[in-house]
Amino acid sequence: MLKRVLVIKHDKIGDFVLMWPALYLLRHALPQASIEMFVSPAVKPFAEVCPYVDHVIVDNGNDEEIGEAISARQYDAILISQSEYRIYKILRHIDVAYKLAPKHNWYQYLYKHRANVQYRKGEPCWRGACLLVEHFLNHFGYSIPALPKQYWDKQAVRDKWQAYYEHSAGEKLIFAHPGTGGSSGALAPKDFAYLLTQINANTKIDCKFVLTFNGDEEALAQIINKDLQANGVKVVMAKPLAGLADFAESLVAADMFIAGSTGPLHIAGLHDVPTVGFYAGRRSAPKIRWQTLTQSHKRLAFTPPIGKKTGRNMALIDFDAAAQEIAQFLDTFYGEPQPLTSDL
């Protein structure tokens, strides 16, 4: 019986979020086991509140200390979701019988156990981590659980966080996050403000926009805030929270989250919040690869025209058409149901 499993994924926040389906599989296939993770320092507080993770080891940059920490845990298996030669050097002298690496790069051949993690065209990239876990579970004869519709149920604290973000009766809180992630270009503040203004003008829903930000993004949020106020749109700047874990939980307050492909957009997807993502226009289809974990009928995605010269120019997006589509979604999803009519 497997008692303790380590998953290695020391990357950015959005990448950690997209590990949750794989972690869900592990947690539910091995309910008695301790599921543990090796993560980057930035992700640590978030990993510690993940319902599928029991213990966290942090990448402090000291490979000798990391190796000692891993060895002391006496793992039955190590799943290497993020494979690097550095990781191999840390693990090579640790006595763990089953170390599973993805079939990536030449150093895959340094591992006895390897998994094909190439997801199919048209599938999101989070499937790769699931393929790694499914290979592991099949090897040990465990059934593959079905994935849920929602990965993080924090509905019990939704009212608390809606009050924190100054929600009033009848309003829908539409969160918007400036800045960008690795698979998108940045929306210019004037374009973002125009988009939100047009959404507000086109929807029948009573919207309040909540501008979230981190670090240098505050200056972008202030520009958007000023433009929205000048156009009579209800808007608030999000009040800073103590840390990433609180911020991640607080997004349960959102009725929609709008952003480029950033960590916060993906966190909103954990709550199954409707998401609107802006992605680069590439033939590799980042809007599919980096889609959120929100259910498909609650996901909207927009890109500029595909091409080397156009794909990262977010100003080429038709913001009027995008605003109309988003407003129509809000009206349909949150609007009052229409009474049935009869010809009798």
Steps between C-alpha positions, in 0.01 A plus 500: 500500500629842403525725803684811378535650152696810396407712197766737365369822341708806597356755260274806482159544660299434184698182432430378853128567457496284188644213709178480704324245273802267531515557876127427522559165328774412748299607804191301404682193368718484813280640779718356778833616355681824577518703177791743520649765270830667420418857399655842443503753789233715332257209486560370856212679681255400227619138494450481876127570463448266204252234618691227316844570651607380846856631525717751311876510439625835370770552239739717702776472240723285722502164323676318783239612754219417258639150449521445874143622550370267228701203628372550854137465386558138381279517192354194331492685168610829346315645201708756311255728322768761434806315378842668506851361516536681833210297638662177385821593683303570819313169480759258363641390837167496683374148567153505345407195294258675265595831339284593201613763249331632186640406161660841450862589426799267494516449874172307494725200428664539840176378655378141498134603491378743233155615391369642175340829605429635152139612505300496178444798273199691626562398862613742774855474632383389845426162342876436492525480879191278508665263252801478732279414798286258298815314389603476866158380618477242221846369589388428856154374403289789627181619327497845339243725673265722301586870515264744674323804359655721768840457664475734798170539683514815714132593475478507880711818505361666186283747693797604715715574197221673310462736795878555498479609136212741578219302341152654518168321456415429138852557368723256318870536578701497178869464583762629256875452530746707291842374402585181319624145527730293284239394243343838432584853407398784727183697438581871498327677792294715261380189315421319824306801630311529171411131510363523854309819421337335198413187697329721756313688227383186318390277787173513688680375810589742780879473498767616740853459371774396742855573382753256644874549464840403631813711528560710189152417372353752746596787268310331214199442724498867604485611136207266434328609821525868402356436153210294633411760761508771232244298305270450798578129539488350850854389583719434803870431539544171685629546853837325551495169683762350728612229262439279199290243687247764612489656154444161337216416737345846457440449129199288592330842530525561125206459263743528208877538467657679202875497430782392277635152561621573852519310826194684641288401197590136557432526873149628417455185293550286811181655640316428171449875460414609143828610341586727210856452378704699250770295330760543229392398151731210420465182298577309820159623626592630848133575565445123499831391653475749786124498550375532855351219709157664491238283329499549123161672482632772734824574312548776244829564319617767256812539287635738237533358146740205488840583354856601583428869440153506653483225761637698794346834404206498739381836364378311191227325700151624413412633845149606398417147388667354810301731728174403330575129536597538867190713571279242328654228714429700817140562394444133420684355798386743769183651352152431629343194333235595248144381576358239266241635257201319358293555188193356674 
